[in-house]
Amino acid sequence: MALSKFCEYFDLKEGFKAFVIIMLMFRLLSFAAVPGIIFPMFDYRNEFENFQVGLLFVIAYAVWNFGSTITLIIALRGLYKNDAGLLFPNLVVMPMEIILTVVSGIVLPLGAGIPLFALYLLVSFVHIYHFMCVYSLYKKFKREETVTPANARNLINSV
């Protein structure tokens, strides 16, 4: 029911729902992974300041991930409507998110001696794959937008 309302609000059709569900589930996985990776790095009894830093980091990442999820929704809408302009915000956010994911989910836990980075490695690869898909779609749409019926005649005459 909620997904139907969501797809209706963002003007997504039935065949597009599965893709939306998969991408949003990966987003939920990313939300859940951050506290599970960051909080075990700290000993709460002895390092209350580190706990506060970890909590602030988790809150900042949650806000960032929420904003990135919104850009994902915009990109999905652009993908559905064949509008390359709606894909562009996602192209800006995703490289920064890949860097943030690698640093927070892989480098920091390894530096703290906690080898619980496998889940985050999966999330990193999902982000990289997502970025590559959106970038290739953006290039495809930009290439198709350059050939319009108005300028197609000029392109044919120049050959």
mmCIF file of N, CA and C in Angstrom, residues 14-153:
data_model
loop_
_atom_site.group_PDB
_atom_site.id
_atom_site.type_symbol
_atom_site.label_atom_id
_atom_site.label_comp_id
_atom_site.label_asym_id
_atom_site.label_seq_id
_atom_site.Cartn_x
_atom_site.Cartn_y
_atom_site.Cartn_z
ATOM 1 N N GLU A 14 3.931 0.607 -12.920
ATOM 2 C CA GLU A 14 3.993 -0.716 -12.294
ATOM 3 C C GLU A 14 5.316 -1.436 -12.556
ATOM 4 N N GLY A 15 5.791 -1.440 -13.790
ATOM 5 C CA GLY A 15 7.004 -2.171 -14.118
ATOM 6 C C GLY A 15 8.253 -1.613 -13.474
ATOM 7 N N PHE A 16 8.172 -0.409 -12.995
ATOM 8 C CA PHE A 16 9.328 0.253 -12.403
ATOM 9 C C PHE A 16 9.423 -0.008 -10.906
ATOM 10 N N LYS A 17 8.381 -0.561 -10.305
ATOM 11 C CA LYS A 17 8.330 -0.727 -8.851
ATOM 12 C C LYS A 17 9.420 -1.650 -8.321
ATOM 13 N N ALA A 18 9.718 -2.734 -9.023
ATOM 14 C CA ALA A 18 10.724 -3.681 -8.531
ATOM 15 C C ALA A 18 12.087 -3.008 -8.419
ATOM 16 N N PHE A 19 12.447 -2.217 -9.423
ATOM 17 C CA PHE A 19 13.727 -1.517 -9.375
ATOM 18 C C PHE A 19 13.763 -0.526 -8.217
ATOM 19 N N VAL A 20 12.674 0.172 -8.006
ATOM 20 C CA VAL A 20 12.588 1.122 -6.896
ATOM 21 C C VAL A 20 12.729 0.391 -5.567
ATOM 22 N N ILE A 21 12.058 -0.743 -5.426
ATOM 23 C CA ILE A 21 12.138 -1.509 -4.179
ATOM 24 C C ILE A 21 13.573 -1.951 -3.915
ATOM 25 N N ILE A 22 14.248 -2.480 -4.934
ATOM 26 C CA ILE A 22 15.619 -2.961 -4.752
ATOM 27 C C ILE A 22 16.538 -1.821 -4.337
ATOM 28 N N MET A 23 16.469 -0.685 -5.019
ATOM 29 C CA MET A 23 17.364 0.425 -4.686
ATOM 30 C C MET A 23 17.070 0.981 -3.295
ATOM 31 N N LEU A 24 15.801 1.083 -2.925
ATOM 32 C CA LEU A 24 15.480 1.595 -1.590
ATOM 33 C C LEU A 24 15.848 0.589 -0.505
ATOM 34 N N MET A 25 15.789 -0.703 -0.793
ATOM 35 C CA MET A 25 16.231 -1.701 0.187
ATOM 36 C C MET A 25 17.737 -1.592 0.422
ATOM 37 N N PHE A 26 18.492 -1.351 -0.639
ATOM 38 C CA PHE A 26 19.925 -1.134 -0.458
ATOM 39 C C PHE A 26 20.176 0.117 0.385
ATOM 40 N N ARG A 27 19.330 1.121 0.220
ATOM 41 C CA ARG A 27 19.456 2.320 1.037
ATOM 42 C C ARG A 27 19.195 1.997 2.506
ATOM 43 N N LEU A 28 18.172 1.208 2.778
ATOM 44 C CA LEU A 28 17.892 0.817 4.165
ATOM 45 C C LEU A 28 19.042 -0.001 4.741
ATOM 46 N N LEU A 29 19.639 -0.857 3.931
ATOM 47 C CA LEU A 29 20.802 -1.619 4.369
ATOM 48 C C LEU A 29 21.938 -0.683 4.743
ATOM 49 N N SER A 30 22.132 0.342 3.952
ATOM 50 C CA SER A 30 23.178 1.316 4.242
ATOM 51 C C SER A 30 22.887 2.073 5.532
ATOM 52 N N PHE A 31 21.611 2.443 5.753
ATOM 53 C CA PHE A 31 21.240 3.104 7.005
ATOM 54 C C PHE A 31 21.544 2.212 8.203
ATOM 55 N N ALA A 32 21.220 0.936 8.101
ATOM 56 C CA ALA A 32 21.380 0.020 9.226
ATOM 57 C C ALA A 32 22.838 -0.342 9.476
ATOM 58 N N ALA A 33 23.663 -0.281 8.452
ATOM 59 C CA ALA A 33 25.047 -0.720 8.597
ATOM 60 C C ALA A 33 25.897 0.248 9.400
ATOM 61 N N VAL A 34 25.605 1.531 9.326
ATOM 62 C CA VAL A 34 26.478 2.519 9.973
ATOM 63 C C VAL A 34 26.553 2.337 11.482
ATOM 64 N N PRO A 35 25.438 2.330 12.221
ATOM 65 C CA PRO A 35 25.573 2.141 13.671
ATOM 66 C C PRO A 35 26.184 0.798 14.031
ATOM 67 N N GLY A 36 25.886 -0.230 13.271
ATOM 68 C CA GLY A 36 26.438 -1.545 13.557
ATOM 69 C C GLY A 36 27.933 -1.621 13.370
ATOM 70 N N ILE A 37 28.480 -0.759 12.555
ATOM 71 C CA ILE A 37 29.925 -0.756 12.328
ATOM 72 C C ILE A 37 30.621 0.230 13.258
ATOM 73 N N ILE A 38 30.054 1.413 13.443
ATOM 74 C CA ILE A 38 30.733 2.468 14.193
ATOM 75 C C ILE A 38 30.708 2.213 15.697
ATOM 76 N N PHE A 39 29.547 1.879 16.247
ATOM 77 C CA PHE A 39 29.438 1.782 17.700
ATOM 78 C C PHE A 39 30.295 0.687 18.331
ATOM 79 N N PRO A 40 30.490 -0.481 17.722
ATOM 80 C CA PRO A 40 31.377 -1.460 18.359
ATOM 81 C C PRO A 40 32.831 -1.015 18.434
ATOM 82 N N MET A 41 33.191 0.043 17.717
ATOM 83 C CA MET A 41 34.572 0.513 17.748
ATOM 84 C C MET A 41 34.925 1.184 19.063
ATOM 85 N N PHE A 42 33.939 1.548 19.861
ATOM 86 C CA PHE A 42 34.210 2.318 21.066
ATOM 87 C C PHE A 42 33.887 1.511 22.314
ATOM 88 N N ASP A 43 34.703 1.699 23.333
ATOM 89 C CA ASP A 43 34.421 1.129 24.648
ATOM 90 C C ASP A 43 33.642 2.188 25.410
ATOM 91 N N TYR A 44 32.361 1.944 25.623
ATOM 92 C CA TYR A 44 31.475 2.974 26.164
ATOM 93 C C TYR A 44 31.822 3.373 27.595
ATOM 94 N N ARG A 45 32.362 2.459 28.372
ATOM 95 C CA ARG A 45 32.639 2.786 29.781
ATOM 96 C C ARG A 45 33.802 3.760 29.913
ATOM 97 N N ASN A 46 34.819 3.598 29.089
ATOM 98 C CA ASN A 46 36.036 4.393 29.250
ATOM 99 C C ASN A 46 36.123 5.589 28.310
ATOM 100 N N GLU A 47 35.388 5.553 27.248
ATOM 101 C CA GLU A 47 35.559 6.594 26.244
ATOM 102 C C GLU A 47 34.222 7.232 25.899
ATOM 103 N N PHE A 48 33.654 7.964 26.833
ATOM 104 C CA PHE A 48 32.357 8.588 26.591
ATOM 105 C C PHE A 48 32.451 9.642 25.495
ATOM 106 N N GLU A 49 33.581 10.344 25.421
ATOM 107 C CA GLU A 49 33.753 11.343 24.368
ATOM 108 C C GLU A 49 33.777 10.681 22.992
ATOM 109 N N ASN A 50 34.431 9.533 22.897
ATOM 110 C CA ASN A 50 34.434 8.816 21.622
ATOM 111 C C ASN A 50 33.042 8.342 21.254
ATOM 112 N N PHE A 51 32.266 7.972 22.263
ATOM 113 C CA PHE A 51 30.884 7.573 22.006
ATOM 114 C C PHE A 51 30.099 8.746 21.433
ATOM 115 N N GLN A 52 30.322 9.942 21.982
ATOM 116 C CA GLN A 52 29.626 11.118 21.463
ATOM 117 C C GLN A 52 30.055 11.418 20.027
ATOM 118 N N VAL A 53 31.348 11.284 19.760
ATOM 119 C CA VAL A 53 31.837 11.495 18.398
ATOM 120 C C VAL A 53 31.211 10.468 17.456
ATOM 121 N N GLY A 54 31.162 9.221 17.891
ATOM 122 C CA GLY A 54 30.537 8.179 17.073
ATOM 123 C C GLY A 54 29.068 8.448 16.831
ATOM 124 N N LEU A 55 28.374 8.925 17.868
ATOM 125 C CA LEU A 55 26.956 9.238 17.725
ATOM 126 C C LEU A 55 26.748 10.391 16.747
ATOM 127 N N LEU A 56 27.575 11.424 16.851
ATOM 128 C CA LEU A 56 27.482 12.542 15.909
ATOM 129 C C LEU A 56 27.777 12.084 14.480
ATOM 130 N N PHE A 57 28.752 11.195 14.348
ATOM 131 C CA PHE A 57 29.079 10.677 13.023
ATOM 132 C C PHE A 57 27.900 9.905 12.439
ATOM 133 N N VAL A 58 27.269 9.068 13.268
ATOM 134 C CA VAL A 58 26.131 8.278 12.791
ATOM 135 C C VAL A 58 24.975 9.194 12.404
ATOM 136 N N ILE A 59 24.726 10.233 13.192
ATOM 137 C CA ILE A 59 23.653 11.179 12.867
ATOM 138 C C ILE A 59 23.971 11.906 11.557
ATOM 139 N N ALA A 60 25.222 12.357 11.415
ATOM 140 C CA ALA A 60 25.612 13.054 10.183
ATOM 141 C C ALA A 60 25.478 12.129 8.976
ATOM 142 N N TYR A 61 25.879 10.876 9.139
ATOM 143 C CA TYR A 61 25.765 9.947 8.018
ATOM 144 C C TYR A 61 24.303 9.660 7.694
ATOM 145 N N ALA A 62 23.462 9.566 8.714
ATOM 146 C CA ALA A 62 22.036 9.320 8.470
ATOM 147 C C ALA A 62 21.419 10.480 7.692
ATOM 148 N N VAL A 63 21.778 11.711 8.060
ATOM 149 C CA VAL A 63 21.266 12.874 7.334
ATOM 150 C C VAL A 63 21.780 12.862 5.894
ATOM 151 N N TRP A 64 23.072 12.573 5.734
ATOM 152 C CA TRP A 64 23.650 12.495 4.397
ATOM 153 C C TRP A 64 22.954 11.415 3.574
ATOM 154 N N ASN A 65 22.752 10.249 4.172
ATOM 155 C CA ASN A 65 22.136 9.143 3.453
ATOM 156 C C ASN A 65 20.689 9.460 3.091
ATOM 157 N N PHE A 66 19.998 10.187 3.950
ATOM 158 C CA PHE A 66 18.633 10.595 3.646
ATOM 159 C C PHE A 66 18.616 11.519 2.426
ATOM 160 N N GLY A 67 19.536 12.486 2.403
ATOM 161 C CA GLY A 67 19.634 13.376 1.242
ATOM 162 C C GLY A 67 19.997 12.622 -0.020
ATOM 163 N N SER A 68 20.889 11.656 0.109
ATOM 164 C CA SER A 68 21.269 10.852 -1.042
ATOM 165 C C SER A 68 20.110 9.990 -1.523
ATOM 166 N N THR A 69 19.288 9.529 -0.591
ATOM 167 C CA THR A 69 18.105 8.761 -0.974
ATOM 168 C C THR A 69 17.138 9.632 -1.766
ATOM 169 N N ILE A 70 17.015 10.883 -1.381
ATOM 170 C CA ILE A 70 16.149 11.801 -2.127
ATOM 171 C C ILE A 70 16.690 12.002 -3.546
ATOM 172 N N THR A 71 18.025 12.154 -3.681
ATOM 173 C CA THR A 71 18.583 12.288 -5.033
ATOM 174 C C THR A 71 18.403 11.003 -5.827
ATOM 175 N N LEU A 72 18.422 9.861 -5.138
ATOM 176 C CA LEU A 72 18.152 8.597 -5.826
ATOM 177 C C LEU A 72 16.731 8.576 -6.363
ATOM 178 N N ILE A 73 15.785 9.035 -5.571
ATOM 179 C CA ILE A 73 14.390 9.077 -6.012
ATOM 180 C C ILE A 73 14.243 10.016 -7.210
ATOM 181 N N ILE A 74 14.934 11.162 -7.156
ATOM 182 C CA ILE A 74 14.898 12.094 -8.289
ATOM 183 C C ILE A 74 15.493 11.434 -9.533
ATOM 184 N N ALA A 75 16.601 10.695 -9.350
ATOM 185 C CA ALA A 75 17.220 10.019 -10.490
ATOM 186 C C ALA A 75 16.315 8.936 -11.048
ATOM 187 N N LEU A 76 15.633 8.208 -10.172
ATOM 188 C CA LEU A 76 14.704 7.184 -10.654
ATOM 189 C C LEU A 76 13.569 7.817 -11.448
ATOM 190 N N ARG A 77 13.121 8.958 -10.995
ATOM 191 C CA ARG A 77 12.065 9.661 -11.726
ATOM 192 C C ARG A 77 12.587 10.134 -13.088
ATOM 193 N N GLY A 78 13.828 10.642 -13.099
ATOM 194 C CA GLY A 78 14.434 11.049 -14.365
ATOM 195 C C GLY A 78 14.643 9.878 -15.305
ATOM 196 N N LEU A 79 14.998 8.729 -14.729
ATOM 197 C CA LEU A 79 15.161 7.531 -15.537
ATOM 198 C C LEU A 79 13.837 7.132 -16.167
ATOM 199 N N TYR A 80 12.783 7.227 -15.396
ATOM 200 C CA TYR A 80 11.469 6.849 -15.913
ATOM 201 C C TYR A 80 10.986 7.832 -16.977
ATOM 202 N N LYS A 81 11.259 9.110 -16.776
ATOM 203 C CA LYS A 81 10.766 10.136 -17.698
ATOM 204 C C LYS A 81 11.754 10.445 -18.826
ATOM 205 N N ASN A 82 12.880 9.704 -18.883
ATOM 206 C CA ASN A 82 13.922 9.941 -19.888
ATOM 207 C C ASN A 82 14.415 11.385 -19.850
ATOM 208 N N ASP A 83 14.668 11.891 -18.673
ATOM 209 C CA ASP A 83 15.132 13.264 -18.489
ATOM 210 C C ASP A 83 16.517 13.229 -17.850
ATOM 211 N N ALA A 84 17.539 13.559 -18.631
ATOM 212 C CA ALA A 84 18.907 13.502 -18.122
ATOM 213 C C ALA A 84 19.158 14.539 -17.043
ATOM 214 N N GLY A 85 18.446 15.644 -17.074
ATOM 215 C CA GLY A 85 18.639 16.683 -16.065
ATOM 216 C C GLY A 85 18.311 16.211 -14.662
ATOM 217 N N LEU A 86 17.366 15.284 -14.543
ATOM 218 C CA LEU A 86 17.026 14.758 -13.226
ATOM 219 C C LEU A 86 18.053 13.753 -12.723
ATOM 220 N N LEU A 87 18.889 13.223 -13.614
ATOM 221 C CA LEU A 87 19.939 12.299 -13.187
ATOM 222 C C LEU A 87 21.157 13.037 -12.653
ATOM 223 N N PHE A 88 21.327 14.295 -13.016
ATOM 224 C CA PHE A 88 22.556 15.014 -12.670
ATOM 225 C C PHE A 88 22.802 15.156 -11.169
ATOM 226 N N PRO A 89 21.798 15.486 -10.328
ATOM 227 C CA PRO A 89 22.102 15.588 -8.887
ATOM 228 C C PRO A 89 22.669 14.301 -8.309
ATOM 229 N N ASN A 90 22.222 13.170 -8.817
ATOM 230 C CA ASN A 90 22.732 11.897 -8.335
ATOM 231 C C ASN A 90 24.181 11.703 -8.746
ATOM 232 N N LEU A 91 24.571 12.231 -9.886
ATOM 233 C CA LEU A 91 25.962 12.125 -10.329
ATOM 234 C C LEU A 91 26.891 12.946 -9.447
ATOM 235 N N VAL A 92 26.375 13.986 -8.835
ATOM 236 C CA VAL A 92 27.188 14.806 -7.934
ATOM 237 C C VAL A 92 27.311 14.137 -6.569
ATOM 238 N N VAL A 93 26.218 13.569 -6.080
ATOM 239 C CA VAL A 93 26.188 13.019 -4.726
ATOM 240 C C VAL A 93 26.901 11.671 -4.641
ATOM 241 N N MET A 94 26.742 10.819 -5.635
ATOM 242 C CA MET A 94 27.235 9.448 -5.521
ATOM 243 C C MET A 94 28.748 9.330 -5.348
ATOM 244 N N PRO A 95 29.604 10.063 -6.065
ATOM 245 C CA PRO A 95 31.044 9.924 -5.792
ATOM 246 C C PRO A 95 31.411 10.301 -4.360
ATOM 247 N N MET A 96 30.781 11.348 -3.828
ATOM 248 C CA MET A 96 31.058 11.717 -2.438
ATOM 249 C C MET A 96 30.582 10.628 -1.494
ATOM 250 N N GLU A 97 29.463 10.010 -1.814
ATOM 251 C CA GLU A 97 28.954 8.946 -0.953
ATOM 252 C C GLU A 97 29.834 7.705 -1.017
ATOM 253 N N ILE A 98 30.394 7.415 -2.176
ATOM 254 C CA ILE A 98 31.309 6.276 -2.287
ATOM 255 C C ILE A 98 32.530 6.507 -1.407
ATOM 256 N N ILE A 99 33.081 7.715 -1.447
ATOM 257 C CA ILE A 99 34.237 8.034 -0.602
ATOM 258 C C ILE A 99 33.867 7.928 0.870
ATOM 259 N N LEU A 100 32.738 8.497 1.254
ATOM 260 C CA LEU A 100 32.291 8.438 2.644
ATOM 261 C C LEU A 100 32.056 7.001 3.087
ATOM 262 N N THR A 101 31.495 6.187 2.219
ATOM 263 C CA THR A 101 31.240 4.789 2.549
ATOM 264 C C THR A 101 32.540 4.031 2.756
ATOM 265 N N VAL A 102 33.499 4.247 1.884
ATOM 266 C CA VAL A 102 34.777 3.544 2.006
ATOM 267 C C VAL A 102 35.499 3.961 3.281
ATOM 268 N N VAL A 103 35.529 5.262 3.566
ATOM 269 C CA VAL A 103 36.237 5.737 4.758
ATOM 270 C C VAL A 103 35.544 5.270 6.028
ATOM 271 N N SER A 104 34.224 5.466 6.097
ATOM 272 C CA SER A 104 33.522 5.158 7.344
ATOM 273 C C SER A 104 33.290 3.677 7.543
ATOM 274 N N GLY A 105 33.158 2.925 6.482
ATOM 275 C CA GLY A 105 32.807 1.530 6.636
ATOM 276 C C GLY A 105 33.950 0.552 6.506
ATOM 277 N N ILE A 106 35.042 0.978 5.899
ATOM 278 C CA ILE A 106 36.147 0.053 5.684
ATOM 279 C C ILE A 106 37.412 0.531 6.383
ATOM 280 N N VAL A 107 37.818 1.770 6.138
ATOM 281 C CA VAL A 107 39.081 2.266 6.683
ATOM 282 C C VAL A 107 39.013 2.427 8.201
ATOM 283 N N LEU A 108 37.965 3.087 8.717
ATOM 284 C CA LEU A 108 37.868 3.296 10.166
ATOM 285 C C LEU A 108 37.757 1.991 10.956
ATOM 286 N N PRO A 109 36.888 1.056 10.581
ATOM 287 C CA PRO A 109 36.847 -0.199 11.341
ATOM 288 C C PRO A 109 38.149 -0.988 11.275
ATOM 289 N N LEU A 110 38.815 -0.995 10.122
ATOM 290 C CA LEU A 110 40.097 -1.699 10.042
ATOM 291 C C LEU A 110 41.145 -1.015 10.908
ATOM 292 N N GLY A 111 41.126 0.317 10.936
ATOM 293 C CA GLY A 111 42.051 1.051 11.794
ATOM 294 C C GLY A 111 41.811 0.782 13.265
ATOM 295 N N ALA A 112 40.568 0.530 13.628
ATOM 296 C CA ALA A 112 40.235 0.230 15.020
ATOM 297 C C ALA A 112 40.397 -1.251 15.332
ATOM 298 N N GLY A 113 40.763 -2.054 14.353
ATOM 299 C CA GLY A 113 40.968 -3.475 14.592
ATOM 300 C C GLY A 113 39.691 -4.288 14.599
ATOM 301 N N ILE A 114 38.652 -3.795 13.980
ATOM 302 C CA ILE A 114 37.381 -4.515 13.928
ATOM 303 C C ILE A 114 37.149 -4.960 12.487
ATOM 304 N N PRO A 115 37.219 -6.238 12.228
ATOM 305 C CA PRO A 115 37.059 -6.710 10.847
ATOM 306 C C PRO A 115 35.604 -6.931 10.450
ATOM 307 N N LEU A 116 34.723 -6.019 10.821
ATOM 308 C CA LEU A 116 33.307 -6.151 10.490
ATOM 309 C C LEU A 116 32.943 -5.301 9.283
ATOM 310 N N PHE A 117 33.822 -5.256 8.309
ATOM 311 C CA PHE A 117 33.597 -4.360 7.188
ATOM 312 C C PHE A 117 32.997 -5.056 5.976
ATOM 313 N N ALA A 118 32.699 -6.346 6.058
ATOM 314 C CA ALA A 118 32.189 -7.070 4.889
ATOM 315 C C ALA A 118 30.851 -6.506 4.426
ATOM 316 N N LEU A 119 29.975 -6.182 5.377
ATOM 317 C CA LEU A 119 28.679 -5.608 5.008
ATOM 318 C C LEU A 119 28.875 -4.261 4.325
ATOM 319 N N TYR A 120 29.797 -3.485 4.852
ATOM 320 C CA TYR A 120 30.034 -2.180 4.255
ATOM 321 C C TYR A 120 30.723 -2.289 2.912
ATOM 322 N N LEU A 121 31.528 -3.314 2.735
ATOM 323 C CA LEU A 121 32.134 -3.544 1.427
ATOM 324 C C LEU A 121 31.044 -3.814 0.395
ATOM 325 N N LEU A 122 30.047 -4.590 0.781
ATOM 326 C CA LEU A 122 28.904 -4.835 -0.093
ATOM 327 C C LEU A 122 28.186 -3.531 -0.419
ATOM 328 N N VAL A 123 27.947 -2.704 0.608
ATOM 329 C CA VAL A 123 27.265 -1.426 0.396
ATOM 330 C C VAL A 123 28.095 -0.533 -0.523
ATOM 331 N N SER A 124 29.422 -0.541 -0.359
ATOM 332 C CA SER A 124 30.292 0.256 -1.231
ATOM 333 C C SER A 124 30.162 -0.178 -2.683
ATOM 334 N N PHE A 125 30.173 -1.483 -2.907
ATOM 335 C CA PHE A 125 30.034 -1.966 -4.279
ATOM 336 C C PHE A 125 28.665 -1.623 -4.851
ATOM 337 N N VAL A 126 27.638 -1.656 -4.013
ATOM 338 C CA VAL A 126 26.304 -1.264 -4.476
ATOM 339 C C VAL A 126 26.308 0.201 -4.898
ATOM 340 N N HIS A 127 26.947 1.068 -4.087
ATOM 341 C CA HIS A 127 27.021 2.492 -4.432
ATOM 342 C C HIS A 127 27.798 2.695 -5.733
ATOM 343 N N ILE A 128 28.908 1.984 -5.889
ATOM 344 C CA ILE A 128 29.711 2.129 -7.106
ATOM 345 C C ILE A 128 28.917 1.654 -8.324
ATOM 346 N N TYR A 129 28.242 0.520 -8.188
ATOM 347 C CA TYR A 129 27.418 0.008 -9.287
ATOM 348 C C TYR A 129 26.287 0.981 -9.617
ATOM 349 N N HIS A 130 25.662 1.510 -8.589
ATOM 350 C CA HIS A 130 24.580 2.487 -8.767
ATOM 351 C C HIS A 130 25.102 3.708 -9.518
ATOM 352 N N PHE A 131 26.274 4.211 -9.122
ATOM 353 C CA PHE A 131 26.849 5.375 -9.787
ATOM 354 C C PHE A 131 27.150 5.065 -11.254
ATOM 355 N N MET A 132 27.726 3.894 -11.527
ATOM 356 C CA MET A 132 28.045 3.546 -12.912
ATOM 357 C C MET A 132 26.778 3.453 -13.756
ATOM 358 N N CYS A 133 25.711 2.880 -13.202
ATOM 359 C CA CYS A 133 24.446 2.783 -13.941
ATOM 360 C C CYS A 133 23.885 4.167 -14.244
ATOM 361 N N VAL A 134 23.846 5.020 -13.222
ATOM 362 C CA VAL A 134 23.280 6.352 -13.419
ATOM 363 C C VAL A 134 24.139 7.157 -14.395
ATOM 364 N N TYR A 135 25.473 7.037 -14.289
ATOM 365 C CA TYR A 135 26.351 7.768 -15.196
ATOM 366 C C TYR A 135 26.165 7.302 -16.641
ATOM 367 N N SER A 136 26.078 5.990 -16.851
ATOM 368 C CA SER A 136 25.895 5.503 -18.221
ATOM 369 C C SER A 136 24.539 5.936 -18.776
ATOM 370 N N LEU A 137 23.513 5.943 -17.937
ATOM 371 C CA LEU A 137 22.206 6.422 -18.391
ATOM 372 C C LEU A 137 22.251 7.914 -18.706
ATOM 373 N N TYR A 138 22.971 8.669 -17.874
ATOM 374 C CA TYR A 138 23.105 10.107 -18.112
ATOM 375 C C TYR A 138 23.771 10.362 -19.461
ATOM 376 N N LYS A 139 24.865 9.643 -19.740
ATOM 377 C CA LYS A 139 25.549 9.819 -21.023
ATOM 378 C C LYS A 139 24.643 9.415 -22.182
ATOM 379 N N LYS A 140 23.888 8.334 -22.003
ATOM 380 C CA LYS A 140 22.972 7.881 -23.059
ATOM 381 C C LYS A 140 21.908 8.932 -23.329
ATOM 382 N N PHE A 141 21.322 9.471 -22.259
ATOM 383 C CA PHE A 141 20.274 10.471 -22.436
ATOM 384 C C PHE A 141 20.830 11.746 -23.050
ATOM 385 N N LYS A 142 22.018 12.163 -22.637
ATOM 386 C CA LYS A 142 22.607 13.376 -23.206
ATOM 387 C C LYS A 142 22.900 13.171 -24.692
ATOM 388 N N ARG A 143 23.355 11.980 -25.054
ATOM 389 C CA ARG A 143 23.633 11.690 -26.461
ATOM 390 C C ARG A 143 22.334 11.707 -27.263
ATOM 391 N N GLU A 144 21.256 11.152 -26.694
ATOM 392 C CA GLU A 144 19.982 11.145 -27.404
ATOM 393 C C GLU A 144 19.374 12.535 -27.481
ATOM 394 N N GLU A 145 19.630 13.367 -26.473
ATOM 395 C CA GLU A 145 19.070 14.719 -26.502
ATOM 396 C C GLU A 145 19.741 15.587 -27.549
ATOM 397 N N THR A 146 20.977 15.261 -27.915
ATOM 398 C CA THR A 146 21.660 16.095 -28.898
ATOM 399 C C THR A 146 21.120 15.861 -30.305
ATOM 400 N N VAL A 147 20.521 14.711 -30.561
ATOM 401 C CA VAL A 147 19.938 14.431 -31.870
ATOM 402 C C VAL A 147 18.427 14.553 -31.744
ATOM 403 N N THR A 148 17.917 15.677 -32.170
ATOM 404 C CA THR A 148 16.475 15.924 -32.145
ATOM 405 C C THR A 148 15.982 16.020 -33.583
ATOM 406 N N PRO A 149 14.683 15.925 -33.785
ATOM 407 C CA PRO A 149 14.186 16.072 -35.163
ATOM 408 C C PRO A 149 14.585 17.405 -35.792
ATOM 409 N N ALA A 150 14.715 18.431 -34.977
ATOM 410 C CA ALA A 150 15.064 19.750 -35.521
ATOM 411 C C ALA A 150 16.492 19.788 -36.047
ATOM 412 N N ASN A 151 17.428 19.168 -35.332
ATOM 413 C CA ASN A 151 18.808 19.240 -35.799
ATOM 414 C C ASN A 151 19.246 17.973 -36.529
ATOM 415 N N ALA A 152 18.384 16.961 -36.627
ATOM 416 C CA ALA A 152 18.750 15.735 -37.344
ATOM 417 C C ALA A 152 18.969 16.018 -38.826
ATOM 418 N N ARG A 153 18.160 16.907 -39.401
ATOM 419 C CA ARG A 153 18.294 17.244 -40.819
ATOM 420 C C ARG A 153 19.664 17.875 -41.071
#
